[in-house]
Structure formats: structure tokens, C-alpha cells
Coordinates of C-alpha atoms and ligand atoms in Angstrom, one line a residue:
X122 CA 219.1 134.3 -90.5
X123 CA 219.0 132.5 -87.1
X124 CA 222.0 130.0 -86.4
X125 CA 221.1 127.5 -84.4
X126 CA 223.2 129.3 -81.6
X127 CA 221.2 132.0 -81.5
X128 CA 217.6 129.8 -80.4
X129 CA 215.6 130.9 -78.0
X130 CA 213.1 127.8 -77.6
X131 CA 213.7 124.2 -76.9
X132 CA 211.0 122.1 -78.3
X133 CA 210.3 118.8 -78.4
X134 CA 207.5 116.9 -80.1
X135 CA 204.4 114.6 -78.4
X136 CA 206.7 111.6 -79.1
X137 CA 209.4 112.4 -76.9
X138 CA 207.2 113.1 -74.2
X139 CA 209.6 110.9 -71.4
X140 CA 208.1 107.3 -71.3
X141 CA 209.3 106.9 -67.8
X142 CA 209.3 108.3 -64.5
X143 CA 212.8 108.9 -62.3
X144 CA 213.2 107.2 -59.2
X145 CA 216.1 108.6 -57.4
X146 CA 215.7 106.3 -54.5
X147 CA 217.6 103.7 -56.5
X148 CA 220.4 106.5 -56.5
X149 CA 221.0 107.4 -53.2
X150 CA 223.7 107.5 -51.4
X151 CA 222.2 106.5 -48.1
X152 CA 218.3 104.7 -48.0
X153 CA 215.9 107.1 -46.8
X154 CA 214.5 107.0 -42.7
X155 CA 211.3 105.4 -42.5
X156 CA 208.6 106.8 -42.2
X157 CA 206.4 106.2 -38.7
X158 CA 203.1 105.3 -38.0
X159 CA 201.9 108.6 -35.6
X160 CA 200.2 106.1 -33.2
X161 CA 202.9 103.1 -32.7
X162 CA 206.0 105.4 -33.9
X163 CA 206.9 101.9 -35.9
X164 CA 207.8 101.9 -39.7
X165 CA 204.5 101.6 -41.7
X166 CA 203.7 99.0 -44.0
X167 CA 201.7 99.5 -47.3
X168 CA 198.5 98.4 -45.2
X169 CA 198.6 101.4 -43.1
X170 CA 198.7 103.6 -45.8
X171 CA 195.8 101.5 -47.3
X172 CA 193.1 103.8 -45.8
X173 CA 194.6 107.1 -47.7
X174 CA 195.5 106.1 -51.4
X175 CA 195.3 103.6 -53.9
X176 CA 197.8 100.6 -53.7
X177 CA 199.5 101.7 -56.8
X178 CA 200.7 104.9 -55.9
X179 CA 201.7 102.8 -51.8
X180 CA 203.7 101.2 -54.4
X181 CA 205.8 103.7 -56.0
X182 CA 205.7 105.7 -52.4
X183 CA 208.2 102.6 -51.5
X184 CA 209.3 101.2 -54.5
X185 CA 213.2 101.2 -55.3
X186 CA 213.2 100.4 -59.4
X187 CA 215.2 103.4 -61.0
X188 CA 212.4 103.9 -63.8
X189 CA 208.9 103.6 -63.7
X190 CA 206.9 103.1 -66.9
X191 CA 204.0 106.5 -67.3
X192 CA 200.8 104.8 -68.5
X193 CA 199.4 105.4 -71.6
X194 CA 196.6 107.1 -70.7
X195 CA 198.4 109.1 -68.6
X196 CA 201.2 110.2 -71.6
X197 CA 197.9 110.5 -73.5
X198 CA 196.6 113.2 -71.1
X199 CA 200.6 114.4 -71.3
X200 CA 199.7 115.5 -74.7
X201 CA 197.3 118.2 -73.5
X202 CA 200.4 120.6 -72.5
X203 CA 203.4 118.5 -72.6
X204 CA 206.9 118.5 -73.7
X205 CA 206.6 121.6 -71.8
X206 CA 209.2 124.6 -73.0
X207 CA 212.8 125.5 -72.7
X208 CA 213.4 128.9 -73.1
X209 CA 216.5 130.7 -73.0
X210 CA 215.8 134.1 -71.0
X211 CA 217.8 136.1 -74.1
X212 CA 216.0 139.4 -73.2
X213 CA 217.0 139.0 -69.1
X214 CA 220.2 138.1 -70.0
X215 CA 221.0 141.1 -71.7
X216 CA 219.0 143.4 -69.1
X217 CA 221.6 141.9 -67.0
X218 CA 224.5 142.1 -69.0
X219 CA 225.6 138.9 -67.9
X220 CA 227.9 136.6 -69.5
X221 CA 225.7 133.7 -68.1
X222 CA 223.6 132.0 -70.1
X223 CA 219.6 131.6 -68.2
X224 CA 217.6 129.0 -69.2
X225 CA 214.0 128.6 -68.0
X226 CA 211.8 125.3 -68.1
X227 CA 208.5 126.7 -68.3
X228 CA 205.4 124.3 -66.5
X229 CA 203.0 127.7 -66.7
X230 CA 201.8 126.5 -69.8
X231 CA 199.6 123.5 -68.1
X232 CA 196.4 124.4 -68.6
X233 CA 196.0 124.3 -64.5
X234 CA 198.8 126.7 -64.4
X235 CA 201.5 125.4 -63.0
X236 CA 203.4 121.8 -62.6
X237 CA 200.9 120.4 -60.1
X238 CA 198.9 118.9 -63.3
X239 CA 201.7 116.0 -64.2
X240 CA 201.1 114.5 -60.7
X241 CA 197.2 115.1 -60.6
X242 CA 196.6 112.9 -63.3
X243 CA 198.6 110.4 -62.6
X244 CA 197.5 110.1 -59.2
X245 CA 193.8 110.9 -60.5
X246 CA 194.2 107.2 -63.1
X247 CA 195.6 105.4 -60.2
X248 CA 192.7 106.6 -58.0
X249 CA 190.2 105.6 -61.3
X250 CA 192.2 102.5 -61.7
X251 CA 191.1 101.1 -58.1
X252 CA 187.7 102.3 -58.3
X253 CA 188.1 105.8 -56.4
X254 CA 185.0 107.7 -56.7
X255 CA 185.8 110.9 -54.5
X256 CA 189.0 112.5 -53.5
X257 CA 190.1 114.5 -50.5
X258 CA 193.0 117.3 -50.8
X259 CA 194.1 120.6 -49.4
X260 CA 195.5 123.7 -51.2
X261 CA 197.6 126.5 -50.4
X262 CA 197.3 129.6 -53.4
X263 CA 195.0 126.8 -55.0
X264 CA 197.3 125.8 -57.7
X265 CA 197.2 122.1 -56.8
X266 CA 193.3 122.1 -55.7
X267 CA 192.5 123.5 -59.6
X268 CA 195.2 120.7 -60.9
X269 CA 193.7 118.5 -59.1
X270 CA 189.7 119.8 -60.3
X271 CA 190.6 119.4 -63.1
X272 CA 192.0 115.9 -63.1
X273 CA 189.1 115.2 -61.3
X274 CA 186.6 116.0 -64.5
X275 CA 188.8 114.2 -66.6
X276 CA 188.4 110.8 -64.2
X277 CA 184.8 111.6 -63.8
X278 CA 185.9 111.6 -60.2
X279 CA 184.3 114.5 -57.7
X280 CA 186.6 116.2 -55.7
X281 CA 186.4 118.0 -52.3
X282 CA 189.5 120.7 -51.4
X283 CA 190.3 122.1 -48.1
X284 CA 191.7 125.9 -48.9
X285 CA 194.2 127.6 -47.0
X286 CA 191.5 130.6 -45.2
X287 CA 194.2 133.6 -45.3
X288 CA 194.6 132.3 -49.7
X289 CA 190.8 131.5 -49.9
X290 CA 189.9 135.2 -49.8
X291 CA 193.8 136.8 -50.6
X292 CA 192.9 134.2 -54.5
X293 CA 188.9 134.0 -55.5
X294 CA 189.8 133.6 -58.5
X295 CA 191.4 129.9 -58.1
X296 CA 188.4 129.0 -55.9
X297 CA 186.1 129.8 -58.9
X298 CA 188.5 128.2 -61.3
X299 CA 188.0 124.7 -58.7
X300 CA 184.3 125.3 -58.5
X301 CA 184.4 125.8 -63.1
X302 CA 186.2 121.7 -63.0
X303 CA 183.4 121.0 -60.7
X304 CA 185.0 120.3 -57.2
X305 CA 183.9 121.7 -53.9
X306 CA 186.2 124.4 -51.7
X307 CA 185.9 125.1 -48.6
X308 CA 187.9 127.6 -46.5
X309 CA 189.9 125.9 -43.7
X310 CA 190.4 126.0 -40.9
X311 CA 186.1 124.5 -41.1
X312 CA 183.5 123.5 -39.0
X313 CA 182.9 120.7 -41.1
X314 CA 185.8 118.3 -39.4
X315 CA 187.1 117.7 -36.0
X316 CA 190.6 119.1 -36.7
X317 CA 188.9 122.2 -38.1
X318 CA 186.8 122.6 -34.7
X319 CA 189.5 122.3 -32.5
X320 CA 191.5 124.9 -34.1
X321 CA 188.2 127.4 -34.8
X322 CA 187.8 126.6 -30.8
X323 CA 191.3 128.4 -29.4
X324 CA 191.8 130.8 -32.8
X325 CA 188.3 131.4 -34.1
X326 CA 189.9 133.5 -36.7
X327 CA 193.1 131.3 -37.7
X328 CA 194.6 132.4 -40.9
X329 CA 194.9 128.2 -41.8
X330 CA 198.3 127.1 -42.8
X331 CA 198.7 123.8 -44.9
X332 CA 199.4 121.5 -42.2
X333 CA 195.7 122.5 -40.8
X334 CA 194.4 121.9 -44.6
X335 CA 195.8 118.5 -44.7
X336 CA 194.4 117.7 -41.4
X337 CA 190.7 118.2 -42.9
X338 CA 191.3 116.6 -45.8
X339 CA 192.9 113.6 -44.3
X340 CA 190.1 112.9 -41.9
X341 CA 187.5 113.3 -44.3
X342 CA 189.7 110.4 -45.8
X343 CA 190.0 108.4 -42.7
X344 CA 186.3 108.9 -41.7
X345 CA 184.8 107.8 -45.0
X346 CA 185.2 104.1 -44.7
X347 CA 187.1 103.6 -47.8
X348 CA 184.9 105.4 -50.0
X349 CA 186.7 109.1 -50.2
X350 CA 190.9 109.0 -50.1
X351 CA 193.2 111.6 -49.9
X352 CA 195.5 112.8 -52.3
X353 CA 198.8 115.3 -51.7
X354 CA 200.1 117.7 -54.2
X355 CA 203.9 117.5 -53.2
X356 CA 206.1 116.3 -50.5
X357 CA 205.8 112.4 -50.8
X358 CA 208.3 110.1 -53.0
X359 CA 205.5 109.3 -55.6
X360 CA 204.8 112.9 -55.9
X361 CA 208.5 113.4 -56.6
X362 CA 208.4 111.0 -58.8
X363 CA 205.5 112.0 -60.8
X364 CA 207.5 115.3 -61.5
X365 CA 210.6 114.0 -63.1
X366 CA 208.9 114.0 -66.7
X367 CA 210.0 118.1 -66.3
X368 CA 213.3 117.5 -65.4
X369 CA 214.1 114.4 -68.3
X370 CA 212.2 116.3 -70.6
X371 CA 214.4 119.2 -69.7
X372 CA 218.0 116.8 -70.3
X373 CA 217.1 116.8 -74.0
X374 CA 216.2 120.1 -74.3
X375 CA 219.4 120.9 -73.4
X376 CA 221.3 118.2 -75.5
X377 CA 219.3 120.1 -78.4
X378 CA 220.6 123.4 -77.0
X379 CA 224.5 121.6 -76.9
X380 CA 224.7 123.3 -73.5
X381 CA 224.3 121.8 -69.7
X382 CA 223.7 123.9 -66.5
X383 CA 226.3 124.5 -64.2
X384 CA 223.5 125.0 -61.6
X385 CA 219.7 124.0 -61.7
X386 CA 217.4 126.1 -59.6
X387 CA 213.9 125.7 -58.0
X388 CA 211.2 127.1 -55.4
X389 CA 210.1 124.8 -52.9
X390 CA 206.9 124.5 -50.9
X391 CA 207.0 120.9 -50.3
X392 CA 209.8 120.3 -52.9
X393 CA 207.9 118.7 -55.8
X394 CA 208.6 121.2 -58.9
X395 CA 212.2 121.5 -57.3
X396 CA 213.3 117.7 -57.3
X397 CA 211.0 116.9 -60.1
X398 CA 213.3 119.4 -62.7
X399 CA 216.5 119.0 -60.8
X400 CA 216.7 114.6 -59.9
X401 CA 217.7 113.5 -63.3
X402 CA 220.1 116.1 -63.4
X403 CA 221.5 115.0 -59.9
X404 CA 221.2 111.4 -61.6
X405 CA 223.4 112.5 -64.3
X406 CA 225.8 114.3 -61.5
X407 CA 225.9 110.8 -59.7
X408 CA 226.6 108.9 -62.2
X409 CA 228.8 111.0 -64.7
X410 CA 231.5 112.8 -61.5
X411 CA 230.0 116.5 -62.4
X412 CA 230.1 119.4 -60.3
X413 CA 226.7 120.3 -60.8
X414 CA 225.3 122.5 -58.4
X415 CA 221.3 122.7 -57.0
X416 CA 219.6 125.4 -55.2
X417 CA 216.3 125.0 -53.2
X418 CA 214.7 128.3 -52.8
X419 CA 212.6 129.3 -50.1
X420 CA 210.7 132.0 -48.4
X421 CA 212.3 133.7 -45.2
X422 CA 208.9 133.8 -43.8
X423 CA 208.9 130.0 -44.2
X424 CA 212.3 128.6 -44.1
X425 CA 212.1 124.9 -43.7
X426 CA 215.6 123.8 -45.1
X427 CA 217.9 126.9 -43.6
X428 CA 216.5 127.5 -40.1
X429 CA 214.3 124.0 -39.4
X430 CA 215.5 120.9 -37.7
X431 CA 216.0 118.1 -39.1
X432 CA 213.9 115.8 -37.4
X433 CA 210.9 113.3 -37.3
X434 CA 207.5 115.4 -37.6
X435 CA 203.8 115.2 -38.5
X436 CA 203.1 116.5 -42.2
X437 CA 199.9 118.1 -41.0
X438 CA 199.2 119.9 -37.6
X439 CA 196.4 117.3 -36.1
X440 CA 198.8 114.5 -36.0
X441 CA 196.6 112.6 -38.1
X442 CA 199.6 111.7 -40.6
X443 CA 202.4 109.0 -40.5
X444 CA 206.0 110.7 -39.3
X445 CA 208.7 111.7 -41.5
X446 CA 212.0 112.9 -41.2
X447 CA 212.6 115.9 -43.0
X448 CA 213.4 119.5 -41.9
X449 CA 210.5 120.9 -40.4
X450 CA 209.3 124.2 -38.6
X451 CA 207.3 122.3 -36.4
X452 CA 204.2 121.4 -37.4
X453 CA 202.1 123.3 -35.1
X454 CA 203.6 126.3 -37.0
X455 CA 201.6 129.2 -39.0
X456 CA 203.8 131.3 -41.2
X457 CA 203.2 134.4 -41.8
X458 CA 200.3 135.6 -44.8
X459 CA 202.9 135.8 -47.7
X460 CA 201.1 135.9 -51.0
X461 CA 203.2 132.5 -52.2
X462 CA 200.8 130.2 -50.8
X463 CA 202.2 127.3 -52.2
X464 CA 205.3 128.2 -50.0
X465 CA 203.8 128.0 -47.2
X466 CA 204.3 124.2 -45.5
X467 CA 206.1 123.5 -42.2
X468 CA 208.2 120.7 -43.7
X469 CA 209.9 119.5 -46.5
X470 CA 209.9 116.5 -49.0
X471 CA 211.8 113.7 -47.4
X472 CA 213.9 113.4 -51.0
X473 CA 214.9 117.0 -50.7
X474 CA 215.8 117.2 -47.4
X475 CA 218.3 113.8 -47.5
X476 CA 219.6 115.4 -50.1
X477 CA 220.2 118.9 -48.4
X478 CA 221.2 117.0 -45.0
X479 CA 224.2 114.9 -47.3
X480 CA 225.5 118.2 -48.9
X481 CA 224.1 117.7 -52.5
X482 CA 221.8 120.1 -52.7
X483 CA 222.1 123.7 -51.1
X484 CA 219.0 126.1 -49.7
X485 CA 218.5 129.6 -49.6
X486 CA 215.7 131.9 -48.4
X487 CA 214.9 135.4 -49.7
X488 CA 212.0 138.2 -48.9
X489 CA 208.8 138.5 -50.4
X490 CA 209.9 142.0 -51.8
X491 CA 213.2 141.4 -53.6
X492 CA 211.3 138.6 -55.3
X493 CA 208.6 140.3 -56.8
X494 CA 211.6 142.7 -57.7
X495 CA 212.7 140.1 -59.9
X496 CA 209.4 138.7 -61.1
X497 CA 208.4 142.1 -62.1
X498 CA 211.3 142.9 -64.2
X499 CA 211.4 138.8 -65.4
X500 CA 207.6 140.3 -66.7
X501 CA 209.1 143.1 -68.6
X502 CA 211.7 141.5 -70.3
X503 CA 210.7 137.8 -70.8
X504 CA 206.7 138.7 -70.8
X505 CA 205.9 135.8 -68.8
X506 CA 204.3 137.0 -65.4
X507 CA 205.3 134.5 -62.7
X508 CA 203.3 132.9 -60.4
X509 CA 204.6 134.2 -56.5
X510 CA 206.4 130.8 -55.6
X511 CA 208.2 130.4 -58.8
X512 CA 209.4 134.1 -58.6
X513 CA 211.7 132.7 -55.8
X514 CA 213.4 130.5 -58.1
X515 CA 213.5 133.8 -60.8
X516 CA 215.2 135.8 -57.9
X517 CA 218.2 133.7 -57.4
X518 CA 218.9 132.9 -60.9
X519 CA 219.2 136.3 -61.3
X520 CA 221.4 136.7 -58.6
X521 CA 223.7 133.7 -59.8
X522 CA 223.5 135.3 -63.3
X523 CA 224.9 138.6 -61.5
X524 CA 227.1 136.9 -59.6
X525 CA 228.8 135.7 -62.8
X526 CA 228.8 139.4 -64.0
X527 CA 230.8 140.2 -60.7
X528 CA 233.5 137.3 -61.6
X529 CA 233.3 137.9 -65.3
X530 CA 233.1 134.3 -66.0
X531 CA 230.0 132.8 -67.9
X532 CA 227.7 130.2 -65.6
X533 CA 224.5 128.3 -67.0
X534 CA 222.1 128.6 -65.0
X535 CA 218.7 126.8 -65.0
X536 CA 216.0 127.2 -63.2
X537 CA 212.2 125.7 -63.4
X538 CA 209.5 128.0 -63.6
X539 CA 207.1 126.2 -62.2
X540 CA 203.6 128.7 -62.4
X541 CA 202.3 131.8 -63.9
X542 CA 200.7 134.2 -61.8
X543 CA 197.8 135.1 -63.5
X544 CA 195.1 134.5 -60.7
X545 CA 197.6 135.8 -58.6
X546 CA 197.6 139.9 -59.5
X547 CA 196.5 141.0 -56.1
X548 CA 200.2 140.1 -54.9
X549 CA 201.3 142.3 -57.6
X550 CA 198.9 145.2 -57.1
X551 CA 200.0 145.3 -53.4
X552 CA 204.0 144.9 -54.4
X553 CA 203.3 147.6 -57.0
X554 CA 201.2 150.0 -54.2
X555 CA 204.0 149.3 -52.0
X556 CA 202.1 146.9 -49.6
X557 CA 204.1 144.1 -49.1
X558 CA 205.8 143.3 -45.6
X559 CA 209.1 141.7 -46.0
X560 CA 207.9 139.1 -43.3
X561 CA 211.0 138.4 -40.9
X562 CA 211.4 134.8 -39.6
X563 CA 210.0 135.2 -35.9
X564 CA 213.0 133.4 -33.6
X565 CA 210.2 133.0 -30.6
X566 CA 207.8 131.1 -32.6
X567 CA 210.1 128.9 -33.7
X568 CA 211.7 128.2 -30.4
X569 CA 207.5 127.1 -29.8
X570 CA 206.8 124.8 -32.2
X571 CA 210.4 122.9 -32.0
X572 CA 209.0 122.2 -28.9
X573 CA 206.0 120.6 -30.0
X574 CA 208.3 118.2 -32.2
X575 CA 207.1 114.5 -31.1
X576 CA 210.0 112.8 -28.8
X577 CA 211.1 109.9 -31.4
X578 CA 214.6 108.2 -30.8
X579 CA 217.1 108.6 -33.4
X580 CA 216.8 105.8 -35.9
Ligands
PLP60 C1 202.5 124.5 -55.3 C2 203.5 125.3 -56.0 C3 204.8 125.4 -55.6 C4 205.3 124.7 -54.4 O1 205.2 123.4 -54.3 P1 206.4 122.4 -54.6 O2 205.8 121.1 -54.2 O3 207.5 122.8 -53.7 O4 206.7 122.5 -56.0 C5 205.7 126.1 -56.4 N1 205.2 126.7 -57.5 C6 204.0 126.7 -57.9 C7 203.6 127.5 -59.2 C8 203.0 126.0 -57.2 O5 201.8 125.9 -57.6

């Protein structure tokens, strides 16, 4: 017999699929910076974004309303994948032998792979809405370029997707999977805009980085006279916001479960899966005087949030973007090949790093190796294999989880899984062989970029 304490998955049915999106910019403590337009360094207004996306979405990007209705056509698509699982990690938790109790939130089961789908269809009907006809993007491991393919073919919409280079040839397998929803890839840096000249000029054999990706796509954008715009997989507020369903779907899974984490826990790249899973429970923190506790994960080879600044930067490297304040690397600078692509961006979401910068949320940054430590034996107990980015989050669950064993005290720990790493088995093969470089954080390179930081006064 199974008592109800003893469940291991947290479902819920198409009707409870959230009806709203989470706007924590109604909840925080102190209004966000603006952001800057790159040429007059003054706030922009909705028109200057009018170029790059649909009105809608400039809309939620500023809007301050605490909930924001999903469409129906949108909770229709929902359907397809969501309420997405919780699972309680029963078999990790013993493997362990840990009094804490590990709960996972598991977005792998979009059919794109990963999270990135519940903001590529959303943004994918607004685009439709207004009469979009093409959209521009760039994409690290290519978890958001297939998400957004595939949205795409849904929308009857074509899209075109600037590829990280050093990912392009380190993950085929998602290029093909872009090409199978119809959209065109091309490796970047590419001869095929000005940014990608410039850089192919002084580094003919540039590895890419996101912020040269974004570049591309956003001039292909700016060049087409209002008949291609640009779409982003994570960073901005209506990104964010896009990804809350996880996290609200996640509150009544665990009223269904009659437990609530102590501490939530995500990867970040931009910051997307993080916030999206862990803002309504920072909502509920806010409004309710708990103590609950939030952990950003990132890569040491990339390590926006612990060793950035933060400061007004570009989001891409040609300076073709408006300025935000977040913490940033500098945006002229190329992290290392690490096989989480996704992890690989110079700044942060502007959401996550307020948050950070006030003291509610905390970061850490771990090595490629110790993580695939933890994704590989997260595979042989829980059977999931997790996508390279999400095995951050994996790692330091199980480190709070042992960190509870050391105390002797139970802890629930949650933590969103936001991929699975399917496509992604030549990471594996070369942590298996013994391949993998634990990258460390070069100081010097650093020191470089900061340099490059634009000169904008302190607002
Ligand atoms: C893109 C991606 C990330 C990183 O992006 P965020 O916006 O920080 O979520 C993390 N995990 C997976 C599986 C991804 O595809």
C-alpha cells in the first residue's frame, strides 16, 4: 500500500495549468534601474524597443500589474507538456542518506527539451498576433533555438538562429533537431552580418560566445525594416515572466505534497528557469515573513553573479543592445568552451541580479567536473540524464542535502531541473573518458573586459 506520504510524483491535471503569469516587479523592494538606450545613454521608451519585438511583449517588458492573464491559445499549446512534474528524488535521497527531503520540478519533459518552450510560444503568439512573419534569435547549446523552431512551426512563422560556433559543432544533433522544425542555423560568429565580420576580421577562428550571437541576430532585426524581429530566450522581464507558470505550478504541487522548501535552487545562464521556478516562492517569502532561502548556480568558467560587477552593460558584444544594469563580465568577454552552453552569457537577468544585489537571493559557482559528478550519479539513481546546465542546480542540491547529513537536521530542498541532456552525450562521453577541464576563472581576462564596461553615471 502507498500512503500518501510515501508519493513520489506530484501531478496536476490540464485544468490547473496556472491561468496567470507572476510579475514580481509589483513586489519589489526597490524599482528596477532603467534600462539605457546604447546611443543616447537615456531611459528607453516602448518606441525604441519598437524595432525588436512586438508591442505586446514592450508591454509586459515594463508593465508593473502583479498577474498577467496567459492567453488561451497559449494554455492551449500549455497542454502539449504541461503541468510539468514534481518529483521527489526518493532513490537520491537514500544514495545520500540524507534526512532532507529533494524535490525536483522537472521542465525535461517539453517536447523541446528543456523550459525554453513556455516563453517560445508565448512570445511566438505575440509575434503572430502583430503580424510577425520571421524571427531572429541566437542560441547557445541550442536548447532555446529548437524551442523556439519549434514554436516557430506551430505559428507558421520561419525562423533564422545564430548558433554559438564552439556548440554548433561540440551539439549537431540540436542543429538538426532546428533544421527538423524548419528553421535555418547558422554558426556564429558569420559572414553573413556586420558584427560577425568584424569579429571573423581580428579572430578568424572565434569560438562565438552569446553576446556575439545576439549581436547577429539583432541586426538582422534592425536591418530588416520591420519585417524580421528579434526574439531572446532569457534575461529580459517578459522572459521572466513567461517562466513563472513552473514555479506557481510548482506552489501546488507542493501543497499536494503538505511540504514547502526551505531552499529553492536553479542554474542560471541568463536567469530565466532560475526566477521563473523560484519568484512565486520569493512572492510567498515577501508576503508571508518566511525564511526561505534561493540559490543561483553558476559555472566558475562563467561567473556573472559571484566575480562580475554590478554595473550598466551591453547584453550583446556589438553594442547594438539597449544598457542594463545587472552583474556582468563585460560584454566583450568569451568564456571558456564548457559543454553547458546555455551557461555561457556575460550578464545576468536584471530581476536576478536586483535580487542578488538586495540580499534575497544568494549565488554560487562550481566546476564543470564535480557537476557531471552529480549529474552522473542523479542518472543512476533518479534515471533522468540531465542536461549540462541543469546538472549545476543537481550539484548543489546535493551538496545542501549533504550538508543537512553533516548537521543531522532534515532541510527541503528544491531545485528546478530545467533540461535533459539527451543531445548533449558528447559532454558525458568526454566526462566519462576523463576529458573535461575544470576551466578556472582567468583573473586577467577579467581585469580586460571590466575595462571595456561603457562609462555611465550612477543612476
Ligand atoms: C538555456 C538553458 C539554461 C540557462 O538559461 P536560463 O535563462 O538561465 O534558464 C538552463 N538550463 C537549460 C536546460 C537551458 O536550456
Amino acid at each position: 500500500m502507498t500512503t500518501q506520504n510515501e508519493r513520489t510524483r506530484f501531478l496536476l491535471g490540464e485544468h490547473e495549468i496556472p491561468q496567470a503569469w507572476y510579475n514580481v516587479l509589483a513586489d519589489l523592494p526597490k524599482p528596477l534601474p532603467p534600462v539605457l538606450h546604447p546611443a543616447t545613454l537615456q531611459p528607453v521608451g516602448p518606441d525604441d524597443l519598437a524595432p525588436l519585438f512586438p508591442m505586446a511583449l514592450i508591454m509586459q517588458e515594463v508593465s508593473s500589474e502583479r498577474y498577467i492573464e496567459i492567453p488561451e491559445p497559449v494554455r492551449e499549446m500549455y497542454k502539449l507538456y504541461r503541468p510539468s512534474p514534481l518529483i521527489r528524488a526518493r532513490r537520491l535521497e537514500k544514495w545520500l542518506d540524507t534526512p532532507a527531503r529533494i524535490y525536483y520540478k522537472y521542465e525535461g519533459v517539453s517536447p523541446a527539451g528543456s523550459h525554453k518552450l513556455n516563453t517560445a510560444i508565448a512570445q511566438a503568439f505575440y509575434n503572430k498576433q502583430e503580424g510577425v512573419k520571421k524571427l531572429a534569435t541566437e542560441t547557445g547549446a541550442g536548447q532555446w533555438g529548437s524551442a523556439l523552431s519549434m514554436a516557430g512551426a506551430f505559428f507558421d512563422i520561419e525562423v533564422e538562429v545564430f548558433m554559438v560556433k564552439v556548440s554548433y559543432y561540440q551539439k549537431p544533433y540540436r542543429r538538426n533537431l532546428m533544421e527538423v522544425y524548419g528553421a535555418k542555423v547558422h554558426p556564429s560568429p558569420s559572414p553573413l552580418t556586420e558584427a560577425g565580420r568584424k569579429i571573423l576580421e581580428r579572430d578568424p577562428d572565434s569560438p562565438g560566445s552569446l553576446g556575439i550571437a545576439i549581436s547577429e541576430a539583432v541586426e538582422v532585426a534592425a536591418k530588416s525594416g520591420g519585417s524580421v524581429k528579434y526574439s531572446l530566450g532569457s534575461v529580459l522581464n517578459h522572459v521572466i515572466l513567461h517562466q513563472t507558470v513552473v514555479g506557481e505550478e510548482a506552489l501546488q504541487q507542493f501543497a499536494l505534497a503538505d511540504d514547502y522548501p526551505d531552499v529553492v535552487i536553479g542554474c542560471v545562464g541568463g536567469g530565466s528557469n532560475f526566477a521563473g521556478f523560484a519568484l512565486p516562492f520569493l512572492r510567498e517569502r515577501l508576503h508571508k515573513g518566511l525564511n526561505t532561502r534561493f540559490i543561483a548556480v553558476e559555472p566558475r568558467a562563467c561567473p556573472s553573479l559571484t566575480r562580475g560587477k554590478y554595473a550598466y552593460d551591453y547584453g550583446d558584444t556589438a553594442h547594438l543592445t539597449p544598457l542594463i544594469k545587472m552583474h556582468t563580465l563585460g560584454h566583450t568577454f568569451v568564456p571558456s568552451g564548457i559543454h553547458a552552453g546555455g551557461l555561457r552569457y556575460h550578464g545576468m537577468a536584471p530581476i536576478v541580479a536586483a535580487l542578488v544585489d538586495q540580499g534575497l537571493m544568494e549565488a554560487v559557482a562550481v566546476y564543470q567536473n564535480p557537476v557531471f559528478e552529480a549529474a552522473v550519479t542523479f542518472a543512476r539513481t533518479e534515471g533522468i540524464l540531465p542536461a549540462p546546465e541543469s546538472a549545476h542546480a543537481v550539484r548543489v542540491a546535493m551538496d545542501e542535502a549533504l550538508q543537512a547529513k553533516a548537521e543531522g537536521r532534515p532541510r527541503v530542498i528544491a531545485f528546478n531541473l530545467s533540461g535533459h541532456g539527451l543531445l548533449d552525450l558528447s559532454a558525458y562521453d568526454a566526462y566519462l573518458s576523463g576529458k573535461l577541464e575544470d576551466f578556472e576563472f582567468p583573473p586577467e581576462a577579467l581585469e580586460k573586459s571590466l575595462a571595456d564596461l561603457p562609462k555611465v553615471e550612477m543612476i
